[in-house]
Coordinates of N, CA, C and O in Angstrom, one line a residue:
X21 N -65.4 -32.6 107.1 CA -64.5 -33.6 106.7 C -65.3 -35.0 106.6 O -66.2 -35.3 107.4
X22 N -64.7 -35.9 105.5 CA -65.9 -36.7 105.6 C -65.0 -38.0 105.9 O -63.7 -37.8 106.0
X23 N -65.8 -39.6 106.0 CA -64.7 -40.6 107.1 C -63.5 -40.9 106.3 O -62.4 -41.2 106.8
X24 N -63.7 -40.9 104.9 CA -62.0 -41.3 104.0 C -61.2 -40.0 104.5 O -60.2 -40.3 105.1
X25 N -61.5 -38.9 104.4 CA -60.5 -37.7 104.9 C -59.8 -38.1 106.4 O -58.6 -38.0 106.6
X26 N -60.7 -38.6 107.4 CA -60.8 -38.6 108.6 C -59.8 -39.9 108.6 O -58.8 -39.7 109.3
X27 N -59.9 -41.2 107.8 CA -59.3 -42.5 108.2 C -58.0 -42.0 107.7 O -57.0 -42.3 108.4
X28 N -57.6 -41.2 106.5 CA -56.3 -40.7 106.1 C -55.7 -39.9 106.7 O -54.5 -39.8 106.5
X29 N -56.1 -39.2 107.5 CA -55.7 -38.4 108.4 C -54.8 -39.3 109.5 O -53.6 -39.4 109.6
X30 N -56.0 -40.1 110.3 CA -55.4 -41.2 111.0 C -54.1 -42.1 111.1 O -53.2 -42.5 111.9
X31 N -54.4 -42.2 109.8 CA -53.5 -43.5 109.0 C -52.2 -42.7 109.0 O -51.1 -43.4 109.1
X32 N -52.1 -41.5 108.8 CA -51.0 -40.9 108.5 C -50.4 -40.9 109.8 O -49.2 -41.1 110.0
X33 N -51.2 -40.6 110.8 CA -50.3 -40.2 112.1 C -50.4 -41.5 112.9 O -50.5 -41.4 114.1
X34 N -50.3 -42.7 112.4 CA -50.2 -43.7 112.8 C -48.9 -44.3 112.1 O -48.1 -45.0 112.7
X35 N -48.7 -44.0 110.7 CA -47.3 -43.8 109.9 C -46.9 -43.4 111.1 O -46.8 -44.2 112.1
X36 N -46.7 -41.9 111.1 CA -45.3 -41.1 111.9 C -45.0 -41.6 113.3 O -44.0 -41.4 114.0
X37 N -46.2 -42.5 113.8 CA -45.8 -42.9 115.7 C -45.5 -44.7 115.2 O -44.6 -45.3 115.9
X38 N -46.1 -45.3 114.3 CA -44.6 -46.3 114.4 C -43.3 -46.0 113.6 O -42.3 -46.8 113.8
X39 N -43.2 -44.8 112.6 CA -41.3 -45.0 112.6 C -40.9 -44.2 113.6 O -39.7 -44.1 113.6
X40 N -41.7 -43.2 114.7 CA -40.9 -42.7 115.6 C -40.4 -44.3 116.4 O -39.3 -44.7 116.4
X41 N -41.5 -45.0 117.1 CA -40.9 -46.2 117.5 C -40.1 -46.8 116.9 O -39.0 -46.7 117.6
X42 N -39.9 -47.4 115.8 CA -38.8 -47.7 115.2 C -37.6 -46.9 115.4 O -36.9 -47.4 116.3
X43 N -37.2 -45.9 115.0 CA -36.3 -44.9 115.3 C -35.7 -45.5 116.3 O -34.6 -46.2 116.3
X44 N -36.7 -45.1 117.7 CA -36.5 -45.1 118.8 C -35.9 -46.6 119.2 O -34.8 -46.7 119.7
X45 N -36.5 -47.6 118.8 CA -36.1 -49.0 119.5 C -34.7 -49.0 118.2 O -33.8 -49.5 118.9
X46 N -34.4 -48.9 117.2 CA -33.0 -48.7 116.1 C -32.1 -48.3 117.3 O -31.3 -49.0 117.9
X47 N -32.5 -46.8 117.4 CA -31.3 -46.0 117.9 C -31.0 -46.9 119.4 O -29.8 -47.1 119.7
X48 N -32.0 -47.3 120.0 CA -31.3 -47.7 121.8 C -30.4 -49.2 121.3 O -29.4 -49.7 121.9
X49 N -30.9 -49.7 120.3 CA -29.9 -51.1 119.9 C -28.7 -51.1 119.3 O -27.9 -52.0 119.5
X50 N -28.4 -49.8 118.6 CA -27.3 -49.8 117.7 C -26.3 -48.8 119.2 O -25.1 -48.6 119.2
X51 N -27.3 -48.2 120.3 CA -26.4 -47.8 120.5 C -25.9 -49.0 121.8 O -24.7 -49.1 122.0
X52 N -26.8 -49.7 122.6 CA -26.3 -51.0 123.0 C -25.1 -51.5 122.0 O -24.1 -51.8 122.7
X53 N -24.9 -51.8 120.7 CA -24.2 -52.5 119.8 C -22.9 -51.7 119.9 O -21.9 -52.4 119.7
X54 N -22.9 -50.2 120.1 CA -21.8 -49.7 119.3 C -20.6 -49.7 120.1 O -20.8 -49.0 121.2
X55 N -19.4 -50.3 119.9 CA -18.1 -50.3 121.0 C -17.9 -49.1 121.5 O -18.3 -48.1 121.0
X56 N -17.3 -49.2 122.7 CA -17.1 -47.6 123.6 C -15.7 -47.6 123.7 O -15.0 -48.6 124.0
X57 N -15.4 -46.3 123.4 CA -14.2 -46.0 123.8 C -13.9 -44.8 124.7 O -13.6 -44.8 125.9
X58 N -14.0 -43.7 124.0 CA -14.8 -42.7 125.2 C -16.7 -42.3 125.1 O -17.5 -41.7 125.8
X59 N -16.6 -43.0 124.3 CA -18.6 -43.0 124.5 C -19.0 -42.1 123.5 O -20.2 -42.3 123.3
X60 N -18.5 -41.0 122.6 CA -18.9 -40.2 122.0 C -19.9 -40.5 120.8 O -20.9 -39.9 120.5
X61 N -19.1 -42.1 119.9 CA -20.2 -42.5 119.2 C -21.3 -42.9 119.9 O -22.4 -42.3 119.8
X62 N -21.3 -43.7 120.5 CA -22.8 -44.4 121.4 C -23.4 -42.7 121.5 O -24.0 -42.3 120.5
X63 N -23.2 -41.9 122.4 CA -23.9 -40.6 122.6 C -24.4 -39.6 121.1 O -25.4 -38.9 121.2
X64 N -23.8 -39.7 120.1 CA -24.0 -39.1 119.1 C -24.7 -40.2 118.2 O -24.3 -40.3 117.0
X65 N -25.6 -41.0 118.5 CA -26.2 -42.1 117.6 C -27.7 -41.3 117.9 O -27.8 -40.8 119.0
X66 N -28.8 -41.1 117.2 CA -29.6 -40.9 116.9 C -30.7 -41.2 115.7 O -30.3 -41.6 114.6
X67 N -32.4 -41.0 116.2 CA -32.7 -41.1 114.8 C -33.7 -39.6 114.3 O -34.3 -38.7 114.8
X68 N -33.7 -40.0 113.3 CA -34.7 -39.0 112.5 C -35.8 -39.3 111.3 O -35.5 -39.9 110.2
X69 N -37.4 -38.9 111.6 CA -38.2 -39.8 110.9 C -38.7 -38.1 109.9 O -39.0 -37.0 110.3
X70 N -38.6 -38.8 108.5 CA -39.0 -37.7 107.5 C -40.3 -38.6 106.9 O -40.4 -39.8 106.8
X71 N -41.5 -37.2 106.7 CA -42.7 -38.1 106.7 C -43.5 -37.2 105.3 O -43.2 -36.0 105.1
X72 N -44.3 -37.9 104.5 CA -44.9 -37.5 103.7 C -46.5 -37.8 103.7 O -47.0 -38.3 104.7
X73 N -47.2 -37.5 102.7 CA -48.4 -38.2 102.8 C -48.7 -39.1 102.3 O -49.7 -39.3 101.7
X74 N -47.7 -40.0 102.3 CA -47.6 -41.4 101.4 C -46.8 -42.5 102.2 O -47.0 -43.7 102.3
X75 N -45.7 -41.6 102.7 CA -44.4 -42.5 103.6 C -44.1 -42.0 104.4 O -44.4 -40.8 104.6
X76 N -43.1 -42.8 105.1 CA -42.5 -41.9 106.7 C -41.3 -42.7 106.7 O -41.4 -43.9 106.5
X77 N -40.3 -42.3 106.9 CA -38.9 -43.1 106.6 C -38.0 -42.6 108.1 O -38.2 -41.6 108.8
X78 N -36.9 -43.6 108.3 CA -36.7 -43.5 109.3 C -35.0 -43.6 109.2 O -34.5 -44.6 108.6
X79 N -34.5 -42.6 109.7 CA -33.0 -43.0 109.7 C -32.5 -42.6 111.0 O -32.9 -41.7 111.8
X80 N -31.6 -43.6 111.0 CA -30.7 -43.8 112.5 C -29.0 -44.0 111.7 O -28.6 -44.5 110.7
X81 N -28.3 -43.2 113.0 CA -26.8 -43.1 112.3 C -26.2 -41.8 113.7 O -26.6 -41.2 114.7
X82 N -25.2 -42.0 113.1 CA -24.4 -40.7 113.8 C -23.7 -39.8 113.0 O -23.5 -39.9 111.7
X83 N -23.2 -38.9 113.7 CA -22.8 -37.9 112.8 C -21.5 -37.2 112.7 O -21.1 -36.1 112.3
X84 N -20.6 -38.4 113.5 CA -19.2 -38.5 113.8 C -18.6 -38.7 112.6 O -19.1 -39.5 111.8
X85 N -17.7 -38.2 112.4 CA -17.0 -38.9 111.0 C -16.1 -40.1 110.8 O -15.6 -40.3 109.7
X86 N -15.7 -41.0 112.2 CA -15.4 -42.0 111.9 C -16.8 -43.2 112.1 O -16.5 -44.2 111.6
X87 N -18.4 -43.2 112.7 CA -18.7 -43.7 112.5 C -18.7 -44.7 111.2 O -18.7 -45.9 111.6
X88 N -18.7 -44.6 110.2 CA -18.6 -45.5 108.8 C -17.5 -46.4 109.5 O -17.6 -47.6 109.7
X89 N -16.5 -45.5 110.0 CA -15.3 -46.7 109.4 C -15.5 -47.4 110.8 O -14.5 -48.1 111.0
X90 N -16.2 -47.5 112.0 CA -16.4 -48.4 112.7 C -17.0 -49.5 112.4 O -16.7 -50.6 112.8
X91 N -18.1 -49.0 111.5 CA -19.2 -50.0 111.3 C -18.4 -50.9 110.7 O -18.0 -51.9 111.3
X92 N -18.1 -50.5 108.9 CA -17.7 -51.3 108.4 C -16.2 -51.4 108.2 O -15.9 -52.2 107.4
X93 N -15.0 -50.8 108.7 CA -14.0 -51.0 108.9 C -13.2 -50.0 108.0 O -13.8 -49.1 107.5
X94 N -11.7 -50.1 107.9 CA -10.9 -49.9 106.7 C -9.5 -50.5 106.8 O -8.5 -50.2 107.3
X95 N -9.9 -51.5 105.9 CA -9.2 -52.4 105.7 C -7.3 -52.0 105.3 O -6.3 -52.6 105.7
X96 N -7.3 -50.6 104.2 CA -5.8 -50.7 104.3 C -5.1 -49.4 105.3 O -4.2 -48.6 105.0
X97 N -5.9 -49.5 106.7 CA -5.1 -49.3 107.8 C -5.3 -50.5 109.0 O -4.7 -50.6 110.1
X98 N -6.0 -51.1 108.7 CA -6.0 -52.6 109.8 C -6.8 -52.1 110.4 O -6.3 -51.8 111.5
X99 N -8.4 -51.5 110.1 CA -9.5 -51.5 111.0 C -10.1 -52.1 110.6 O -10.6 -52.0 109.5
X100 N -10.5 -53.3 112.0 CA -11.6 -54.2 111.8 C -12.9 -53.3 111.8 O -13.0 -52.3 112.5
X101 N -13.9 -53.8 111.0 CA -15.0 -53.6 111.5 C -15.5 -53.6 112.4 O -15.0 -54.6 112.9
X102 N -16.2 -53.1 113.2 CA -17.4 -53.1 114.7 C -18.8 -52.6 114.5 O -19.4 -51.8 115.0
X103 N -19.3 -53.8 113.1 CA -20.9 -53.5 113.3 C -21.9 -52.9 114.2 O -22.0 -53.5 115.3
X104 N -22.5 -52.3 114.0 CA -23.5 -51.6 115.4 C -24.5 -51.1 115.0 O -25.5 -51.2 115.7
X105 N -24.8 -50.5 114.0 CA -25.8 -50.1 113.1 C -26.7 -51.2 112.5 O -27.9 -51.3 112.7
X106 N -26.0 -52.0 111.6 CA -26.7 -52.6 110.8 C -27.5 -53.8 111.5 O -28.6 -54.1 111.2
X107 N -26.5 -54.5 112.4 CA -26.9 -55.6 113.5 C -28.5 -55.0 114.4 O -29.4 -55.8 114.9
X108 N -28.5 -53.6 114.5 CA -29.4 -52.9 115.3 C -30.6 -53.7 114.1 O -31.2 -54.7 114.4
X109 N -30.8 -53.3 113.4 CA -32.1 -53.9 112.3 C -32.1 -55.3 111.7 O -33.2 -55.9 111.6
X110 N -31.0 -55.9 111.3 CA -31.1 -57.2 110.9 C -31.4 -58.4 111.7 O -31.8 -59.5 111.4
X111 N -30.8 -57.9 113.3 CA -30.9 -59.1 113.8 C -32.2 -58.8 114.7 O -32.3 -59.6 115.7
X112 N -33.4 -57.7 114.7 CA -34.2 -57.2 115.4 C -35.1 -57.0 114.4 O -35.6 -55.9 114.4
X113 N -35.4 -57.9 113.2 CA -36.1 -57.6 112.2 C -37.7 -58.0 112.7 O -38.6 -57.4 112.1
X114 N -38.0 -59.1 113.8 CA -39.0 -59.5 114.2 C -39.7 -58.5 114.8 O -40.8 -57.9 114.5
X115 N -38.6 -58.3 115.8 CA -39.4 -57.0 117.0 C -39.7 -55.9 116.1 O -40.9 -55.6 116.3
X116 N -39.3 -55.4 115.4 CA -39.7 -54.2 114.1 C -40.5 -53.9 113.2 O -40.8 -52.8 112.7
X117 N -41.1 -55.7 112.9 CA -42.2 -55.9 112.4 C -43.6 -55.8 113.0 O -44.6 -55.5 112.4
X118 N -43.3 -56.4 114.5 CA -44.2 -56.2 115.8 C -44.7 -54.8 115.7 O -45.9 -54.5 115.6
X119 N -43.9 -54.0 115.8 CA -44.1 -52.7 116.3 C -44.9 -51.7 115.1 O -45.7 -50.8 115.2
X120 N -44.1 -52.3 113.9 CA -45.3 -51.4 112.8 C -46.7 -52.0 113.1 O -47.7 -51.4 112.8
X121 N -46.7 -52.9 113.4 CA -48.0 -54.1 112.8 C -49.0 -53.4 113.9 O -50.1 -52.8 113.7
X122 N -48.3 -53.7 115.2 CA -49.1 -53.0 115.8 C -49.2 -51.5 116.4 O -50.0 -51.2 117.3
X123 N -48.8 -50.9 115.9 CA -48.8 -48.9 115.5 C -49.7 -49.2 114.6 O -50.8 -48.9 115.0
X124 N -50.0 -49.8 113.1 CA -50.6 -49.5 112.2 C -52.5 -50.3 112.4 O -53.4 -50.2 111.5
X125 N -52.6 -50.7 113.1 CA -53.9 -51.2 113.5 C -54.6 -50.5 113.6 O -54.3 -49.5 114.2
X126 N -56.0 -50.6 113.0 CA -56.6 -49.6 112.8 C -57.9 -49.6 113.7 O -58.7 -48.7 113.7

């Protein structure tokens, strides 16, 4: 194997361990974020990192079928919204950046 094989090799598994971090710091915020009622969404919030040899993508969500309409509401039965998801990344955009920047250091 010669060092371009070897640095891409690297580089790749340095992709997949900062969006597992990501994931991981996503999922503990959104679920700090998400209102409790009996706890099942908070408990069922997770993430999952799909990886290629080009990208690694990272999704966090749950798999409840009212989560949506927590997040963003539904308006023609009088549910407010209860953001929890999206607040997990927008308002943690700093710390997220930190964490690739430094996973991706070579």
């Amino acid at each position: 194997m010669n060092k371009f094989d070897f640095a891409m090799i690297q580089m790749r598994q340095k992709m997949d361990r900062a969006a597992q971090k990501v994931g991981m710091f996503v999922e503990g915020q959104a679920k700090l974020n998400a209102p409790v009622d009996t706890g099942d969404l908070r408990n069922s919030i997770s993430h999952e990192v799909e990886s290629t040899e080009t990208n690694s993508k990272v999704y966090v969500g749950s798999n409840k079928e009212y989560a949506a309409t927590v997040e963003f509401g539904f308006s023609p039965k009088g549910i407010p919204a209860q953001p929890y998801l999206r607040p997990s990344v927008e308002n943690n955009l700093d710390q997220i950046e930190a964490l690739i920047t430094r996973e991706l250091k070579l």
